[in-house]
Amino acid sequence: MSTQSVVAPNPIRPDLARIASWIMPQSRVLDLGCGDGALLAYLHEQKEVVGAGVELDDEQFIASVRRGVSVVQQNLEEGLALFDDQQFDTVVLSQTLQSMHHTEHILREMARVARFGIVSFPNFGYWPHGWSILRGRMPVTGEMPYQWYDTPNIHLCTLKDFQNLAASLDLRITHLATFNVDKEIKFLPGWRSTLAVYRFESPKRDARK
């Protein structure tokens, strides 16, 4: 009697797993700031997506290449002119939005190159952040581990802040998931979550300014 071993898929962070659940099988995905390529590799293995990544950091770029991910080394601040209109089904910007200098521009570019966009960012509305500020200190937490003088996070926001920005850009929010460390938060997410993940639908092409 022969037995066949079952190889479990490589585990990914809970927030990335939630992102993956919002992406259709065999679709075209662009991951901006793809890091070591973990999400794209997972999507290729589990959902047979056709994926591409953009990453600036040398070590992360090499790690993505070693995973077999198709990746371009480029600074996101320079825009996405490399990609055609609606070239992808979904574009992902995971835990990078808060470090972008031109927030509106990158969101508009995401809407240009894909029908759906997914963004995640630290939730500045997490209640201990307010407590830290009341004590006269800038907050330092797991999602925001830097001191005020060395942080790459230059545009922090709450859930409501992002929702207002999305509305001003005609981005229709379709899904929201919030997390505290590895636990998904359902109750009072604006106060109790450290990380927010949004999925939005881009405006119709003829409706864009």
PDB file of C-alpha atoms in Angstrom:
ATOM      1  CA  MET A   1       0.000   0.000   0.000  1.00  0.00           C
ATOM      2  CA  SER A   2       1.486   3.335  -1.063  1.00  0.00           C
ATOM      3  CA  THR A   3       0.893   6.697   0.577  1.00  0.00           C
ATOM      4  CA  GLN A   4       1.068  10.102  -1.049  1.00  0.00           C
ATOM      5  CA  SER A   5       2.379  13.033   0.937  1.00  0.00           C
ATOM      6  CA  VAL A   6       0.464  16.271   0.879  1.00  0.00           C
ATOM      7  CA  VAL A   7       2.493  19.453   0.706  1.00  0.00           C
ATOM      8  CA  ALA A   8       0.855  22.306   2.602  1.00  0.00           C
ATOM      9  CA  PRO A   9       0.944  25.745   0.990  1.00  0.00           C
ATOM     10  CA  ASN A  10       3.528  28.177   2.314  1.00  0.00           C
ATOM     11  CA  PRO A  11       1.882  30.143   5.143  1.00  0.00           C
ATOM     12  CA  ILE A  12       1.443  33.887   4.766  1.00  0.00           C
ATOM     13  CA  ARG A  13       0.416  36.600   7.204  1.00  0.00           C
ATOM     14  CA  PRO A  14      -3.303  36.796   8.043  1.00  0.00           C
ATOM     15  CA  ASP A  15      -3.672  40.175   6.350  1.00  0.00           C
ATOM     16  CA  LEU A  16      -2.094  38.809   3.174  1.00  0.00           C
ATOM     17  CA  ALA A  17      -4.361  35.769   3.374  1.00  0.00           C
ATOM     18  CA  ARG A  18      -7.358  38.116   3.508  1.00  0.00           C
ATOM     19  CA  ILE A  19      -6.025  40.010   0.494  1.00  0.00           C
ATOM     20  CA  ALA A  20      -5.587  36.725  -1.359  1.00  0.00           C
ATOM     21  CA  SER A  21      -9.198  35.792  -0.600  1.00  0.00           C
ATOM     22  CA  TRP A  22     -10.362  38.909  -2.485  1.00  0.00           C
ATOM     23  CA  ILE A  23      -8.456  38.021  -5.662  1.00  0.00           C
ATOM     24  CA  MET A  24     -10.036  35.893  -8.371  1.00  0.00           C
ATOM     25  CA  PRO A  25      -8.243  32.765  -9.632  1.00  0.00           C
ATOM     26  CA  GLN A  26      -6.288  33.109 -12.869  1.00  0.00           C
ATOM     27  CA  SER A  27      -6.530  36.900 -12.755  1.00  0.00           C
ATOM     28  CA  ARG A  28      -3.814  39.478 -13.430  1.00  0.00           C
ATOM     29  CA  VAL A  29      -2.288  40.994 -10.286  1.00  0.00           C
ATOM     30  CA  LEU A  30       0.214  43.794  -9.735  1.00  0.00           C
ATOM     31  CA  ASP A  31       1.816  44.029  -6.269  1.00  0.00           C
ATOM     32  CA  LEU A  32       3.359  47.423  -5.530  1.00  0.00           C
ATOM     33  CA  GLY A  33       6.134  47.284  -2.960  1.00  0.00           C
ATOM     34  CA  CYS A  34       5.972  43.501  -3.179  1.00  0.00           C
ATOM     35  CA  GLY A  35       8.787  42.921  -0.667  1.00  0.00           C
ATOM     36  CA  ASP A  36      10.124  39.376  -0.859  1.00  0.00           C
ATOM     37  CA  GLY A  37       7.341  38.310  -3.223  1.00  0.00           C
ATOM     38  CA  ALA A  38       5.515  36.157  -0.663  1.00  0.00           C
ATOM     39  CA  LEU A  39       2.024  37.267  -1.690  1.00  0.00           C
ATOM     40  CA  LEU A  40       2.588  36.866  -5.421  1.00  0.00           C
ATOM     41  CA  ALA A  41       4.221  33.467  -4.945  1.00  0.00           C
ATOM     42  CA  TYR A  42       1.251  32.354  -2.839  1.00  0.00           C
ATOM     43  CA  LEU A  43      -1.256  33.632  -5.392  1.00  0.00           C
ATOM     44  CA  HIS A  44       0.562  31.887  -8.210  1.00  0.00           C
ATOM     45  CA  GLU A  45       0.642  28.620  -6.285  1.00  0.00           C
ATOM     46  CA  GLN A  46      -2.898  28.721  -4.908  1.00  0.00           C
ATOM     47  CA  LYS A  47      -4.863  30.670  -7.519  1.00  0.00           C
ATOM     48  CA  GLU A  48      -2.768  30.462 -10.688  1.00  0.00           C
ATOM     49  CA  VAL A  49      -2.687  34.227 -11.029  1.00  0.00           C
ATOM     50  CA  VAL A  50      -0.493  35.993 -13.537  1.00  0.00           C
ATOM     51  CA  GLY A  51       1.426  38.308 -11.249  1.00  0.00           C
ATOM     52  CA  ALA A  52       4.017  41.056 -11.409  1.00  0.00           C
ATOM     53  CA  GLY A  53       5.676  43.049  -8.662  1.00  0.00           C
ATOM     54  CA  VAL A  54       7.413  46.376  -8.156  1.00  0.00           C
ATOM     55  CA  GLU A  55      10.100  46.656  -5.480  1.00  0.00           C
ATOM     56  CA  LEU A  56      12.895  49.163  -4.847  1.00  0.00           C
ATOM     57  CA  ASP A  57      14.923  47.540  -2.059  1.00  0.00           C
ATOM     58  CA  ASP A  58      17.837  45.492  -3.433  1.00  0.00           C
ATOM     59  CA  GLU A  59      17.594  42.591  -0.969  1.00  0.00           C
ATOM     60  CA  GLN A  60      13.815  42.297  -1.274  1.00  0.00           C
ATOM     61  CA  PHE A  61      14.076  42.481  -5.061  1.00  0.00           C
ATOM     62  CA  ILE A  62      16.555  39.590  -5.070  1.00  0.00           C
ATOM     63  CA  ALA A  63      14.348  37.603  -2.683  1.00  0.00           C
ATOM     64  CA  SER A  64      11.386  38.046  -5.050  1.00  0.00           C
ATOM     65  CA  VAL A  65      13.444  36.890  -8.007  1.00  0.00           C
ATOM     66  CA  ARG A  66      14.523  33.815  -6.061  1.00  0.00           C
ATOM     67  CA  ARG A  67      10.852  32.976  -5.460  1.00  0.00           C
ATOM     68  CA  GLY A  68      10.308  33.028  -9.200  1.00  0.00           C
ATOM     69  CA  VAL A  69       8.280  36.251  -9.082  1.00  0.00           C
ATOM     70  CA  SER A  70       8.301  38.586 -12.077  1.00  0.00           C
ATOM     71  CA  VAL A  71       9.442  41.862 -10.524  1.00  0.00           C
ATOM     72  CA  VAL A  72      10.595  45.290 -11.669  1.00  0.00           C
ATOM     73  CA  GLN A  73      12.974  47.374  -9.557  1.00  0.00           C
ATOM     74  CA  GLN A  74      11.517  50.875  -9.441  1.00  0.00           C
ATOM     75  CA  ASN A  75      10.623  53.689  -7.050  1.00  0.00           C
ATOM     76  CA  LEU A  76       6.833  53.913  -6.703  1.00  0.00           C
ATOM     77  CA  GLU A  77       7.093  57.676  -6.242  1.00  0.00           C
ATOM     78  CA  GLU A  78       7.925  57.852  -9.953  1.00  0.00           C
ATOM     79  CA  GLY A  79       4.459  56.543 -10.796  1.00  0.00           C
ATOM     80  CA  LEU A  80       3.223  53.597 -12.808  1.00  0.00           C
ATOM     81  CA  ALA A  81       3.787  54.893 -16.338  1.00  0.00           C
ATOM     82  CA  LEU A  82       5.418  51.542 -17.058  1.00  0.00           C
ATOM     83  CA  PHE A  83       1.949  49.935 -17.073  1.00  0.00           C
ATOM     84  CA  ASP A  84      -0.979  50.389 -19.450  1.00  0.00           C
ATOM     85  CA  ASP A  85      -4.507  51.419 -18.516  1.00  0.00           C
ATOM     86  CA  GLN A  86      -6.448  48.479 -17.040  1.00  0.00           C
ATOM     87  CA  GLN A  87      -3.536  46.124 -17.644  1.00  0.00           C
ATOM     88  CA  PHE A  88      -4.389  44.237 -14.431  1.00  0.00           C
ATOM     89  CA  ASP A  89      -7.483  42.976 -12.684  1.00  0.00           C
ATOM     90  CA  THR A  90      -6.199  43.850  -9.201  1.00  0.00           C
ATOM     91  CA  VAL A  91      -3.380  46.037  -7.913  1.00  0.00           C
ATOM     92  CA  VAL A  92      -2.136  45.666  -4.330  1.00  0.00           C
ATOM     93  CA  LEU A  93      -0.354  48.216  -2.133  1.00  0.00           C
ATOM     94  CA  SER A  94       0.329  46.470   1.172  1.00  0.00           C
ATOM     95  CA  GLN A  95       1.559  48.504   4.185  1.00  0.00           C
ATOM     96  CA  THR A  96       3.194  51.079   1.919  1.00  0.00           C
ATOM     97  CA  LEU A  97       0.580  53.820   1.471  1.00  0.00           C
ATOM     98  CA  GLN A  98       1.620  55.604   4.683  1.00  0.00           C
ATOM     99  CA  SER A  99       5.175  56.050   3.405  1.00  0.00           C
ATOM    100  CA  MET A 100       4.208  57.527   0.021  1.00  0.00           C
ATOM    101  CA  HIS A 101       4.802  61.244  -0.500  1.00  0.00           C
ATOM    102  CA  HIS A 102       2.010  61.593  -3.071  1.00  0.00           C
ATOM    103  CA  THR A 103      -0.882  59.555  -1.676  1.00  0.00           C
ATOM    104  CA  GLU A 104      -3.584  60.750  -4.052  1.00  0.00           C
ATOM    105  CA  HIS A 105      -1.366  60.222  -7.075  1.00  0.00           C
ATOM    106  CA  ILE A 106      -0.556  56.593  -6.303  1.00  0.00           C
ATOM    107  CA  LEU A 107      -4.241  55.814  -5.644  1.00  0.00           C
ATOM    108  CA  ARG A 108      -5.211  57.397  -8.969  1.00  0.00           C
ATOM    109  CA  GLU A 109      -2.515  55.384 -10.694  1.00  0.00           C
ATOM    110  CA  MET A 110      -3.773  52.199  -9.051  1.00  0.00           C
ATOM    111  CA  ALA A 111      -7.259  52.981 -10.357  1.00  0.00           C
ATOM    112  CA  ARG A 112      -5.832  53.575 -13.820  1.00  0.00           C
ATOM    113  CA  VAL A 113      -3.958  50.288 -14.175  1.00  0.00           C
ATOM    114  CA  ALA A 114      -6.528  47.923 -12.588  1.00  0.00           C
ATOM    115  CA  ARG A 115     -10.246  47.510 -12.046  1.00  0.00           C
ATOM    116  CA  PHE A 116      -9.781  46.726  -8.344  1.00  0.00           C
ATOM    117  CA  GLY A 117      -7.293  48.040  -5.821  1.00  0.00           C
ATOM    118  CA  ILE A 118      -6.322  46.711  -2.400  1.00  0.00           C
ATOM    119  CA  VAL A 119      -4.472  48.845   0.140  1.00  0.00           C
ATOM    120  CA  SER A 120      -3.430  48.235   3.730  1.00  0.00           C
ATOM    121  CA  PHE A 121      -1.991  50.666   6.246  1.00  0.00           C
ATOM    122  CA  PRO A 122      -1.520  51.175  10.010  1.00  0.00           C
ATOM    123  CA  ASN A 123      -4.662  52.516  11.699  1.00  0.00           C
ATOM    124  CA  PHE A 124      -3.737  55.724  13.499  1.00  0.00           C
ATOM    125  CA  GLY A 125      -7.128  55.620  15.235  1.00  0.00           C
ATOM    126  CA  TYR A 126      -6.076  52.627  17.378  1.00  0.00           C
ATOM    127  CA  TRP A 127      -6.941  53.729  20.918  1.00  0.00           C
ATOM    128  CA  PRO A 128      -3.465  53.342  22.524  1.00  0.00           C
ATOM    129  CA  HIS A 129      -2.175  55.845  19.957  1.00  0.00           C
ATOM    130  CA  GLY A 130      -4.490  58.480  21.394  1.00  0.00           C
ATOM    131  CA  TRP A 131      -3.407  57.555  24.912  1.00  0.00           C
ATOM    132  CA  SER A 132       0.249  57.996  23.940  1.00  0.00           C
ATOM    133  CA  ILE A 133      -0.471  61.432  22.504  1.00  0.00           C
ATOM    134  CA  LEU A 134      -2.368  62.436  25.669  1.00  0.00           C
ATOM    135  CA  ARG A 135       0.787  61.496  27.593  1.00  0.00           C
ATOM    136  CA  GLY A 136       2.827  63.747  25.302  1.00  0.00           C
ATOM    137  CA  ARG A 137       4.506  60.986  23.303  1.00  0.00           C
ATOM    138  CA  MET A 138       4.220  59.894  19.680  1.00  0.00           C
ATOM    139  CA  PRO A 139       2.835  56.318  19.579  1.00  0.00           C
ATOM    140  CA  VAL A 140       5.122  53.339  19.033  1.00  0.00           C
ATOM    141  CA  THR A 141       3.345  50.032  18.375  1.00  0.00           C
ATOM    142  CA  GLY A 142       3.808  46.808  16.441  1.00  0.00           C
ATOM    143  CA  GLU A 143       2.472  48.285  13.192  1.00  0.00           C
ATOM    144  CA  MET A 144       4.294  51.584  13.868  1.00  0.00           C
ATOM    145  CA  PRO A 145       7.532  50.487  15.543  1.00  0.00           C
ATOM    146  CA  TYR A 146       9.615  53.558  14.736  1.00  0.00           C
ATOM    147  CA  GLN A 147      10.508  56.602  16.799  1.00  0.00           C
ATOM    148  CA  TRP A 148       9.210  59.955  15.530  1.00  0.00           C
ATOM    149  CA  TYR A 149      12.649  60.959  14.241  1.00  0.00           C
ATOM    150  CA  ASP A 150      13.395  57.870  12.137  1.00  0.00           C
ATOM    151  CA  THR A 151       9.979  56.752  10.899  1.00  0.00           C
ATOM    152  CA  PRO A 152       9.286  56.190   7.183  1.00  0.00           C
ATOM    153  CA  ASN A 153       5.576  56.764   7.932  1.00  0.00           C
ATOM    154  CA  ILE A 154       4.821  60.280   6.752  1.00  0.00           C
ATOM    155  CA  HIS A 155       1.052  60.106   6.061  1.00  0.00           C
ATOM    156  CA  LEU A 156      -0.790  58.418   8.893  1.00  0.00           C
ATOM    157  CA  CYS A 157      -4.572  58.173   8.871  1.00  0.00           C
ATOM    158  CA  THR A 158      -7.606  56.608  10.491  1.00  0.00           C
ATOM    159  CA  LEU A 159     -10.183  54.376   8.817  1.00  0.00           C
ATOM    160  CA  LYS A 160     -12.536  57.338   8.376  1.00  0.00           C
ATOM    161  CA  ASP A 161      -9.749  59.449   6.892  1.00  0.00           C
ATOM    162  CA  PHE A 162      -9.096  56.852   4.193  1.00  0.00           C
ATOM    163  CA  GLN A 163     -12.788  56.387   3.471  1.00  0.00           C
ATOM    164  CA  ASN A 164     -13.160  60.133   2.932  1.00  0.00           C
ATOM    165  CA  LEU A 165     -10.147  60.202   0.618  1.00  0.00           C
ATOM    166  CA  ALA A 166     -11.444  57.221  -1.363  1.00  0.00           C
ATOM    167  CA  ALA A 167     -14.808  58.948  -1.797  1.00  0.00           C
ATOM    168  CA  SER A 168     -13.119  62.131  -3.028  1.00  0.00           C
ATOM    169  CA  LEU A 169     -11.316  60.053  -5.683  1.00  0.00           C
ATOM    170  CA  ASP A 170     -14.499  58.169  -6.695  1.00  0.00           C
ATOM    171  CA  LEU A 171     -13.074  54.876  -5.420  1.00  0.00           C
ATOM    172  CA  ARG A 172     -15.943  52.636  -4.331  1.00  0.00           C
ATOM    173  CA  ILE A 173     -14.978  50.612  -1.264  1.00  0.00           C
ATOM    174  CA  THR A 174     -16.218  47.031  -1.570  1.00  0.00           C
ATOM    175  CA  HIS A 175     -14.483  45.242   1.314  1.00  0.00           C
ATOM    176  CA  LEU A 176     -12.825  46.087   4.630  1.00  0.00           C
ATOM    177  CA  ALA A 177     -10.863  43.872   7.008  1.00  0.00           C
ATOM    178  CA  THR A 178      -9.085  45.039  10.150  1.00  0.00           C
ATOM    179  CA  PHE A 179      -6.480  43.316  12.277  1.00  0.00           C
ATOM    180  CA  ASN A 180      -4.749  43.561  15.627  1.00  0.00           C
ATOM    181  CA  VAL A 181      -1.505  41.614  15.325  1.00  0.00           C
ATOM    182  CA  ASP A 182      -2.723  38.317  13.760  1.00  0.00           C
ATOM    183  CA  LYS A 183      -6.349  38.548  14.889  1.00  0.00           C
ATOM    184  CA  GLU A 184      -9.092  39.906  12.634  1.00  0.00           C
ATOM    185  CA  ILE A 185     -11.160  42.557  14.428  1.00  0.00           C
ATOM    186  CA  LYS A 186     -14.931  42.763  13.892  1.00  0.00           C
ATOM    187  CA  PHE A 187     -16.116  44.915  16.828  1.00  0.00           C
ATOM    188  CA  LEU A 188     -15.210  48.631  16.966  1.00  0.00           C
ATOM    189  CA  PRO A 189     -12.463  48.251  14.342  1.00  0.00           C
ATOM    190  CA  GLY A 190     -11.707  51.966  14.244  1.00  0.00           C
ATOM    191  CA  TRP A 191     -10.613  51.837  17.902  1.00  0.00           C
ATOM    192  CA  ARG A 192      -9.369  48.277  18.307  1.00  0.00           C
ATOM    193  CA  SER A 193      -7.461  47.498  15.106  1.00  0.00           C
ATOM    194  CA  THR A 194      -3.840  48.280  14.327  1.00  0.00           C
ATOM    195  CA  LEU A 195      -4.040  47.495  10.595  1.00  0.00           C
ATOM    196  CA  ALA A 196      -6.733  48.210   7.998  1.00  0.00           C
ATOM    197  CA  VAL A 197      -7.117  46.480   4.630  1.00  0.00           C
ATOM    198  CA  TYR A 198      -9.446  47.960   2.004  1.00  0.00           C
ATOM    199  CA  ARG A 199     -10.565  46.739  -1.398  1.00  0.00           C
ATOM    200  CA  PHE A 200     -11.966  49.310  -3.787  1.00  0.00           C
ATOM    201  CA  GLU A 201     -13.377  49.376  -7.290  1.00  0.00           C
ATOM    202  CA  SER A 202     -11.967  51.927  -9.698  1.00  0.00           C
ATOM    203  CA  PRO A 203     -14.305  54.456 -11.331  1.00  0.00           C
ATOM    204  CA  LYS A 204     -15.503  53.742 -14.846  1.00  0.00           C
ATOM    205  CA  ARG A 205     -12.959  54.924 -17.391  1.00  0.00           C
ATOM    206  CA  ASP A 206     -15.292  57.501 -18.934  1.00  0.00           C
ATOM    207  CA  ALA A 207     -16.012  58.895 -15.449  1.00  0.00           C
ATOM    208  CA  ARG A 208     -12.403  59.704 -14.619  1.00  0.00           C
ATOM    209  CA  LYS A 209     -11.213  63.269 -14.739  1.00  0.00           C
TER     210      LYS A 209
END
